[in-house]
């Protein structure tokens, strides 16, 4: 695995939106919605990076005191699909949800 997973920050918003729009077209979330998601205290977003390029992201929502989590979204750049990046993002979010 030559890419790295890390927690998303607001500084990632522009790159996330490029991938969001490329992946989901007219169903893409708005920039305002994505910003709210990244900043919300009940969500956790990860990004996958390789050589300063954002190649994937995924988000989890879990309300405080709840034992239920929800995968909000997951996307991997079309050129990077098939490398297991989506699977690693999903596994990481599941581990966070269990914790």
Coordinates of C-alpha atoms in Angstrom, one line a residue:
X1 CA 0.0 0.0 0.0
X2 CA 1.7 3.2 -1.2
X3 CA -1.1 5.5 -0.1
X4 CA -1.8 6.8 3.3
X5 CA -5.1 7.0 5.2
X6 CA -5.6 9.9 7.6
X7 CA -8.4 11.9 9.2
X8 CA -9.9 14.5 6.9
X9 CA -9.6 18.2 7.7
X10 CA -11.3 21.3 6.4
X11 CA -8.1 21.9 4.3
X12 CA -9.1 18.8 2.3
X13 CA -12.5 20.2 1.3
X14 CA -11.6 21.4 -2.2
X15 CA -10.0 18.1 -3.2
X16 CA -12.8 16.1 -1.7
X17 CA -15.3 18.1 -3.7
X18 CA -13.5 17.4 -6.9
X19 CA -13.7 13.7 -6.2
X20 CA -17.3 14.0 -5.0
X21 CA -18.4 15.7 -8.2
X22 CA -16.5 13.3 -10.4
X23 CA -17.9 10.3 -8.6
X24 CA -21.5 11.3 -8.1
X25 CA -22.3 13.9 -10.7
X26 CA -25.7 15.5 -10.2
X27 CA -26.1 13.5 -7.0
X28 CA -23.0 15.0 -5.4
X29 CA -23.3 16.7 -2.1
X30 CA -22.9 20.5 -2.1
X31 CA -19.7 22.0 -0.8
X32 CA -21.7 23.5 2.2
X33 CA -23.1 20.0 3.1
X34 CA -19.6 18.4 2.8
X35 CA -18.1 21.1 4.9
X36 CA -20.8 20.6 7.6
X37 CA -20.1 16.9 7.5
X38 CA -16.3 17.2 8.0
X39 CA -16.8 19.7 10.9
X40 CA -19.7 17.9 12.7
X41 CA -18.8 16.5 16.1
X42 CA -20.7 13.3 15.4
X43 CA -18.9 12.4 12.1
X44 CA -15.4 11.0 11.2
X45 CA -14.0 11.4 7.7
X46 CA -10.9 9.7 6.3
X47 CA -9.0 10.6 3.2
X48 CA -6.6 8.4 1.2
X49 CA -3.6 10.2 -0.2
X50 CA -0.8 9.3 -2.5
X51 CA 2.0 11.8 -3.4
X52 CA -0.1 14.8 -2.2
X53 CA -3.1 13.6 -4.4
X54 CA -6.4 12.8 -2.7
X55 CA -7.4 9.5 -4.2
X56 CA -10.3 8.6 -1.9
X57 CA -12.4 9.5 1.1
X58 CA -15.1 8.1 3.3
X59 CA -17.2 9.3 6.2
X60 CA -18.9 7.8 9.2
X61 CA -21.7 9.3 11.4
X62 CA -22.3 8.2 15.0
X63 CA -24.4 10.2 17.4
X64 CA -23.1 10.4 21.0
X65 CA -24.5 7.7 23.2
X66 CA -25.7 5.7 20.2
X67 CA -24.5 2.2 19.5
X68 CA -25.4 2.7 15.8
X69 CA -23.1 4.1 13.1
X70 CA -23.8 5.0 9.5
X71 CA -21.3 5.0 6.6
X72 CA -22.3 8.4 5.0
X73 CA -20.2 8.2 1.8
X74 CA -17.2 6.6 0.2
X75 CA -15.5 7.4 -3.1
X76 CA -12.3 6.4 -4.8
X77 CA -10.9 8.2 -7.9
X78 CA -11.8 6.3 -11.0
X79 CA -8.2 5.9 -12.0
X80 CA -7.3 4.4 -8.6
X81 CA -10.2 1.9 -8.3
X82 CA -9.3 -1.8 -8.1
X83 CA -6.4 -1.3 -5.7
X84 CA -8.3 -2.0 -2.5
X85 CA -8.5 1.6 -1.4
X86 CA -12.2 1.6 -0.9
X87 CA -11.9 -1.6 1.1
X88 CA -9.3 -0.1 3.4
X89 CA -11.4 3.0 3.9
X90 CA -14.4 0.8 4.8
X91 CA -12.3 -1.4 7.2
X92 CA -10.9 1.7 8.9
X93 CA -14.4 3.2 9.4
X94 CA -15.7 0.0 10.7
X95 CA -12.9 -0.2 13.3
X96 CA -13.6 3.4 14.3
X97 CA -17.3 2.6 14.6
X98 CA -16.6 -0.4 16.9
X99 CA -14.3 1.7 19.1

